Amino acid sequence: MLEKICVIILQMVLVLFLAPLVQGIIKKTKARLQNRVGADIVQPYRDIFKYLRKDAVIAKDSSWLTRGTPYICLGVLLIVSLIIPTVFIKAPLGMIGDIIVIVYLFAVVRFFIALTGLDSGSAFGGMGASREMVMSAITEPALLLSVIAVLINVGTTNVGEIVACLNDQSLDFFDYGHWLSCVAFLIVVIAETGRIPYDNPDTHLELTMLHEAMMLEYSGRYLGLMHWAVMVKQTLLFTMFINLFVPWGISIEYTLSSILIGLFFYIVKVIVVGVLLAAIETAYAKVRLFMIPKLLVSSMALSILAIVVQIAR
């Protein structure tokens, strides 16, 4: 029991403190690709600790939701981090959840953030919440569809068992259904993390805001926790991506050397996915708001094509 508790704590700590590093690497990569120097890769850590040291100022009409949502979101995402395998092939709480549960835990986080956007009565918060909920009606089906092609081959929705099955298979470059599903899931990851071309996380232009509009009323420690939660969610989505499409390198044996090798491969793969998203952000411009559904529908179309290909094999 003590060993299991230590594993749970270590996995949560890994995800918590890796998330700001991944965000810093993404920002640094974007800066270098745009011929800028950019901030250090540890700048997100400084930002979080700066926010956590400050007092919070919130709207007088806000309810307990505004104060409680940062803790709820971060807590739910930490539960997700214990369901998804990271370094070792068996997640600490992998037996209590699968991909369906993970998708709906992400939906819980989105639900509370949207409620908070409405809670203060701010026009921008309400606008961002309404946009986010409309887009989520397309994003969640696209996320589920993008993994069905993988589930068809494996026959289970448990993430640990999926990783175990895929890890036993050799990499097939001609498995077109797998790669179509990979591209579809990558589009969903871009949307879920609020990145270009879906959204721009580095701007607060009110006409185009989605995710950022719902957090405009936050300040101080609450803002720091919300930013930290967003980074953790981003890292978890990257982890799901590498688990479903490039799981090779994860630790199978519960030994120190195997765990260290798995930790190395996990960190490298997550950083590579972050660099890939930074390159996509640099290469493309943000699409107009009414074009976003078409972007998500393209992910769904690729997923359906991947499913057809897998069934036809």
Short mmCIF file of C-alpha atoms in Angstrom, two decimals:
data_model
loop_
_atom_site.label_atom_id
_atom_site.label_comp_id
_atom_site.label_asym_id
_atom_site.label_seq_id
_atom_site.Cartn_x
_atom_site.Cartn_y
_atom_site.Cartn_z
CA MET A 1 0.00 0.00 0.00
CA LEU A 2 2.83 2.40 0.88
CA GLU A 3 4.53 1.66 -2.43
CA LYS A 4 1.32 2.39 -4.37
CA ILE A 5 0.86 5.69 -2.51
CA CYS A 6 4.44 6.67 -3.39
CA VAL A 7 3.83 5.84 -7.08
CA ILE A 8 0.65 7.96 -7.07
CA ILE A 9 2.46 10.91 -5.52
CA LEU A 10 5.44 10.62 -7.87
CA GLN A 11 3.23 10.46 -10.98
CA MET A 12 1.25 13.53 -9.90
CA VAL A 13 4.44 15.43 -9.12
CA LEU A 14 5.90 14.44 -12.51
CA VAL A 15 2.89 15.75 -14.43
CA LEU A 16 2.57 18.88 -12.27
CA PHE A 17 6.17 19.99 -12.68
CA LEU A 18 6.71 18.77 -16.24
CA ALA A 19 3.73 20.78 -17.54
CA PRO A 20 5.31 24.27 -17.10
CA LEU A 21 8.56 23.02 -18.66
CA VAL A 22 6.71 21.78 -21.75
CA GLN A 23 4.94 25.14 -22.00
CA GLY A 24 8.27 26.97 -21.71
CA ILE A 25 9.82 24.84 -24.44
CA ILE A 26 6.83 25.51 -26.74
CA LYS A 27 7.12 29.27 -26.20
CA LYS A 28 10.90 29.19 -26.69
CA THR A 29 10.55 27.15 -29.89
CA LYS A 30 7.97 29.57 -31.28
CA ALA A 31 10.25 32.50 -30.47
CA ARG A 32 13.25 30.94 -32.19
CA LEU A 33 11.19 30.00 -35.26
CA GLN A 34 10.03 33.63 -35.44
CA ASN A 35 13.63 34.94 -35.14
CA ARG A 36 13.08 36.17 -31.60
CA VAL A 37 15.10 35.39 -28.48
CA GLY A 38 12.08 34.67 -26.30
CA ALA A 39 11.87 33.98 -22.58
CA ASP A 40 13.71 31.18 -20.81
CA ILE A 41 12.09 27.75 -20.80
CA VAL A 42 11.66 28.08 -17.02
CA GLN A 43 9.65 31.30 -17.32
CA PRO A 44 6.28 29.51 -16.77
CA TYR A 45 7.56 28.37 -13.36
CA ARG A 46 8.37 31.96 -12.45
CA ASP A 47 4.95 33.11 -13.65
CA ILE A 48 3.10 30.48 -11.63
CA PHE A 49 5.02 31.18 -8.42
CA LYS A 50 4.57 34.92 -8.96
CA TYR A 51 0.80 34.50 -9.26
CA LEU A 52 0.62 32.16 -6.26
CA ARG A 53 2.31 34.77 -4.05
CA LYS A 54 -0.19 37.49 -4.97
CA ASP A 55 -3.55 38.19 -3.38
CA ALA A 56 -6.62 37.52 -5.49
CA VAL A 57 -9.08 40.22 -6.53
CA ILE A 58 -12.39 38.94 -7.84
CA ALA A 59 -15.70 40.51 -8.82
CA LYS A 60 -18.02 41.33 -5.91
CA ASP A 61 -20.90 39.45 -7.51
CA SER A 62 -18.91 36.23 -7.90
CA SER A 63 -20.03 33.13 -5.99
CA TRP A 64 -18.08 30.23 -4.54
CA LEU A 65 -17.64 28.88 -8.09
CA THR A 66 -15.04 31.50 -8.92
CA ARG A 67 -13.00 30.59 -5.84
CA GLY A 68 -13.50 26.84 -6.08
CA THR A 69 -13.11 26.23 -9.81
CA PRO A 70 -9.28 26.50 -9.90
CA TYR A 71 -8.99 23.81 -7.21
CA ILE A 72 -11.68 21.62 -8.81
CA CYS A 73 -10.06 21.81 -12.25
CA LEU A 74 -6.57 21.08 -10.99
CA GLY A 75 -7.87 18.23 -8.80
CA VAL A 76 -9.82 16.61 -11.66
CA LEU A 77 -6.82 16.86 -13.97
CA LEU A 78 -4.60 15.25 -11.34
CA ILE A 79 -7.07 12.35 -11.20
CA VAL A 80 -6.76 12.06 -14.99
CA SER A 81 -2.97 12.00 -14.61
CA LEU A 82 -3.34 8.86 -12.47
CA ILE A 83 -5.51 7.09 -15.06
CA ILE A 84 -3.16 7.68 -18.02
CA PRO A 85 0.14 5.73 -18.14
CA THR A 86 3.19 7.97 -18.28
CA VAL A 87 6.48 6.30 -17.40
CA PHE A 88 5.21 2.83 -16.45
CA ILE A 89 2.74 0.88 -18.57
CA LYS A 90 0.29 0.47 -15.68
CA ALA A 91 -1.21 3.71 -14.41
CA PRO A 92 -1.75 3.99 -10.62
CA LEU A 93 -5.55 4.27 -11.04
CA GLY A 94 -5.83 2.70 -14.48
CA MET A 95 -8.35 0.15 -13.26
CA ILE A 96 -11.02 2.76 -12.46
CA GLY A 97 -11.16 4.56 -15.79
CA ASP A 98 -10.71 4.36 -19.52
CA ILE A 99 -10.69 6.71 -22.50
CA ILE A 100 -14.42 7.43 -22.16
CA VAL A 101 -13.98 8.45 -18.52
CA ILE A 102 -10.96 10.61 -19.42
CA VAL A 103 -12.91 12.46 -22.12
CA TYR A 104 -15.73 13.22 -19.71
CA LEU A 105 -13.35 14.30 -16.94
CA PHE A 106 -11.98 16.81 -19.44
CA ALA A 107 -15.60 17.83 -20.05
CA VAL A 108 -16.05 18.40 -16.30
CA VAL A 109 -13.11 20.81 -16.34
CA ARG A 110 -14.57 22.63 -19.35
CA PHE A 111 -17.98 22.80 -17.66
CA PHE A 112 -16.66 24.46 -14.50
CA ILE A 113 -14.50 26.93 -16.42
CA ALA A 114 -17.50 27.90 -18.55
CA LEU A 115 -19.64 28.34 -15.42
CA THR A 116 -16.96 30.58 -13.95
CA GLY A 117 -16.97 32.69 -17.11
CA LEU A 118 -20.69 33.29 -16.54
CA ASP A 119 -20.43 33.65 -12.77
CA SER A 120 -18.98 37.16 -12.63
CA GLY A 121 -21.49 38.60 -15.09
CA SER A 122 -18.73 39.83 -17.39
CA ALA A 123 -19.67 40.28 -21.04
CA PHE A 124 -16.36 38.83 -22.22
CA GLY A 125 -16.64 35.85 -19.85
CA GLY A 126 -20.15 35.07 -21.06
CA MET A 127 -19.08 35.39 -24.66
CA GLY A 128 -16.12 33.06 -24.15
CA ALA A 129 -18.23 30.53 -22.22
CA SER A 130 -20.91 30.39 -24.91
CA ARG A 131 -18.31 29.99 -27.65
CA GLU A 132 -16.49 27.29 -25.69
CA MET A 133 -19.63 25.23 -25.09
CA VAL A 134 -20.68 25.47 -28.72
CA MET A 135 -17.26 24.32 -29.88
CA SER A 136 -17.16 21.54 -27.27
CA ALA A 137 -20.24 20.00 -28.91
CA ILE A 138 -17.97 19.28 -31.89
CA THR A 139 -14.66 18.80 -30.09
CA GLU A 140 -15.75 15.95 -27.81
CA PRO A 141 -17.22 13.76 -30.61
CA ALA A 142 -14.11 14.49 -32.69
CA LEU A 143 -11.91 13.37 -29.78
CA LEU A 144 -13.84 10.13 -29.34
CA LEU A 145 -13.96 9.41 -33.07
CA SER A 146 -10.21 9.94 -33.42
CA VAL A 147 -9.45 7.08 -31.01
CA ILE A 148 -12.05 4.60 -32.27
CA ALA A 149 -9.77 3.47 -35.12
CA VAL A 150 -7.16 2.55 -32.51
CA LEU A 151 -9.74 0.85 -30.30
CA ILE A 152 -10.95 -1.33 -33.18
CA ASN A 153 -7.55 -3.03 -33.40
CA VAL A 154 -7.11 -3.35 -29.63
CA GLY A 155 -10.63 -4.24 -28.51
CA THR A 156 -10.58 -2.32 -25.22
CA THR A 157 -11.00 1.26 -24.00
CA ASN A 158 -8.60 0.95 -21.05
CA VAL A 159 -5.58 3.12 -21.79
CA GLY A 160 -3.10 0.82 -20.06
CA GLU A 161 -4.27 -2.21 -22.04
CA ILE A 162 -4.20 -0.17 -25.26
CA VAL A 163 -0.59 0.82 -24.61
CA ALA A 164 0.33 -2.78 -23.77
CA CYS A 165 -1.22 -4.09 -27.00
CA LEU A 166 0.31 -1.41 -29.20
CA ASN A 167 3.68 -1.79 -27.50
CA ASP A 168 3.75 -5.47 -28.50
CA GLN A 169 3.13 -4.58 -32.13
CA SER A 170 5.88 -3.41 -34.46
CA LEU A 171 5.60 0.00 -36.10
CA ASP A 172 3.77 -0.36 -39.43
CA PHE A 173 4.39 2.62 -41.71
CA PHE A 174 1.70 1.35 -44.09
CA ASP A 175 -1.06 1.27 -41.48
CA TYR A 176 -2.92 4.17 -43.06
CA GLY A 177 -5.85 3.99 -40.67
CA HIS A 178 -3.47 4.47 -37.75
CA TRP A 179 -1.86 7.56 -39.26
CA LEU A 180 -5.17 9.07 -40.36
CA SER A 181 -6.39 8.69 -36.81
CA CYS A 182 -3.11 10.22 -35.60
CA VAL A 183 -3.65 13.37 -37.69
CA ALA A 184 -7.27 13.58 -36.56
CA PHE A 185 -6.27 13.34 -32.90
CA LEU A 186 -3.54 15.96 -33.41
CA ILE A 187 -6.15 18.41 -34.72
CA VAL A 188 -8.25 17.77 -31.61
CA VAL A 189 -5.21 18.31 -29.38
CA ILE A 190 -4.66 21.70 -31.04
CA ALA A 191 -8.29 22.60 -30.37
CA GLU A 192 -8.33 21.33 -26.78
CA THR A 193 -5.18 23.25 -25.91
CA GLY A 194 -6.47 26.43 -27.58
CA ARG A 195 -3.62 26.83 -30.04
CA ILE A 196 -3.31 28.28 -33.54
CA PRO A 197 -5.11 27.81 -35.90
CA TYR A 198 -8.00 27.08 -33.48
CA ASP A 199 -7.26 29.85 -30.97
CA ASN A 200 -4.36 32.07 -29.97
CA PRO A 201 -3.31 31.61 -26.32
CA ASP A 202 -0.98 34.63 -26.44
CA THR A 203 -3.60 37.30 -27.15
CA HIS A 204 -6.58 38.83 -25.39
CA LEU A 205 -8.33 40.26 -28.44
CA GLU A 206 -11.98 40.11 -27.43
CA LEU A 207 -13.30 39.38 -30.92
CA THR A 208 -11.40 36.10 -31.21
CA MET A 209 -10.99 34.86 -27.62
CA LEU A 210 -12.23 31.42 -26.61
CA HIS A 211 -10.35 29.92 -23.67
CA GLU A 212 -8.77 33.13 -22.40
CA ALA A 213 -12.09 35.01 -22.26
CA MET A 214 -13.35 32.74 -19.47
CA MET A 215 -10.36 33.54 -17.22
CA LEU A 216 -10.27 37.32 -17.57
CA GLU A 217 -11.84 37.84 -14.13
CA TYR A 218 -9.15 35.84 -12.36
CA SER A 219 -6.10 37.29 -10.65
CA GLY A 220 -3.49 36.33 -8.08
CA ARG A 221 -3.31 32.75 -6.83
CA TYR A 222 -6.53 31.77 -8.63
CA LEU A 223 -5.08 32.88 -11.96
CA GLY A 224 -1.88 30.98 -11.21
CA LEU A 225 -3.81 27.78 -10.46
CA MET A 226 -5.89 28.18 -13.62
CA HIS A 227 -2.80 28.64 -15.80
CA TRP A 228 -1.19 25.65 -14.09
CA ALA A 229 -4.32 23.55 -14.74
CA VAL A 230 -4.28 24.53 -18.43
CA MET A 231 -0.63 23.46 -18.69
CA VAL A 232 -1.38 20.15 -16.96
CA LYS A 233 -4.28 19.48 -19.34
CA GLN A 234 -1.98 20.19 -22.28
CA THR A 235 0.61 17.72 -20.97
CA LEU A 236 -2.07 15.07 -20.39
CA LEU A 237 -3.34 15.45 -23.96
CA PHE A 238 0.23 15.08 -25.22
CA THR A 239 0.54 11.95 -23.05
CA MET A 240 -2.65 10.50 -24.52
CA PHE A 241 -1.31 11.22 -28.01
CA ILE A 242 1.97 9.39 -27.46
CA ASN A 243 0.21 6.53 -25.65
CA LEU A 244 -2.19 5.93 -28.53
CA PHE A 245 0.14 6.46 -31.49
CA VAL A 246 3.80 6.18 -30.40
CA PRO A 247 3.79 4.13 -27.16
CA TRP A 248 7.16 2.52 -27.75
CA GLY A 249 9.74 3.18 -25.05
CA ILE A 250 7.38 3.06 -22.07
CA SER A 251 8.60 1.01 -19.11
CA ILE A 252 7.20 -2.53 -18.96
CA GLU A 253 9.26 -3.97 -16.10
CA TYR A 254 9.05 -2.51 -12.62
CA THR A 255 12.79 -2.05 -12.15
CA LEU A 256 14.85 1.09 -11.57
CA SER A 257 16.71 0.93 -14.90
CA SER A 258 13.51 0.29 -16.86
CA ILE A 259 11.69 3.12 -15.05
CA LEU A 260 14.53 5.56 -15.80
CA ILE A 261 14.52 4.60 -19.48
CA GLY A 262 10.74 5.01 -19.58
CA LEU A 263 11.04 8.41 -17.90
CA PHE A 264 13.60 9.51 -20.49
CA PHE A 265 11.45 8.39 -23.43
CA TYR A 266 8.31 9.92 -21.92
CA ILE A 267 9.86 13.35 -21.41
CA VAL A 268 11.48 13.31 -24.87
CA LYS A 269 8.25 12.31 -26.63
CA VAL A 270 6.15 14.91 -24.80
CA ILE A 271 8.70 17.62 -25.68
CA VAL A 272 8.77 16.50 -29.32
CA VAL A 273 4.96 16.80 -29.52
CA GLY A 274 5.22 20.28 -27.98
CA VAL A 275 7.85 21.33 -30.53
CA LEU A 276 5.63 19.96 -33.32
CA LEU A 277 2.70 22.09 -32.13
CA ALA A 278 4.98 25.13 -31.89
CA ALA A 279 6.04 24.59 -35.51
CA ILE A 280 2.39 24.27 -36.59
CA GLU A 281 1.54 27.50 -34.76
CA THR A 282 4.38 29.30 -36.50
CA ALA A 283 3.48 27.98 -39.95
CA TYR A 284 -0.23 28.78 -39.84
CA ALA A 285 -2.37 31.79 -39.00
CA LYS A 286 -5.42 31.68 -36.78
CA VAL A 287 -8.55 30.80 -38.71
CA ARG A 288 -11.63 32.99 -38.47
CA LEU A 289 -14.16 32.08 -35.81
CA PHE A 290 -16.80 30.71 -38.18
CA MET A 291 -14.17 28.48 -39.82
CA ILE A 292 -13.32 26.65 -36.58
CA PRO A 293 -16.19 24.11 -36.90
CA LYS A 294 -14.90 23.20 -40.36
CA LEU A 295 -11.48 22.51 -38.83
CA LEU A 296 -13.01 20.13 -36.28
CA VAL A 297 -15.27 18.52 -38.88
CA SER A 298 -12.14 17.77 -40.93
CA SER A 299 -10.82 15.86 -37.89
CA MET A 300 -14.07 13.90 -37.71
CA ALA A 301 -13.88 13.14 -41.43
CA LEU A 302 -10.33 11.83 -41.08
CA SER A 303 -11.42 9.70 -38.12
CA ILE A 304 -14.31 8.17 -40.06
CA LEU A 305 -11.96 7.45 -42.97
CA ALA A 306 -9.52 5.83 -40.53
CA ILE A 307 -12.32 3.66 -39.13
CA VAL A 308 -13.34 2.56 -42.64
CA VAL A 309 -9.73 1.70 -43.47
CA GLN A 310 -9.32 -0.35 -40.26
CA ILE A 311 -12.57 -2.25 -40.85
CA ALA A 312 -11.63 -2.96 -44.47
CA ARG A 313 -8.26 -4.46 -43.51
#
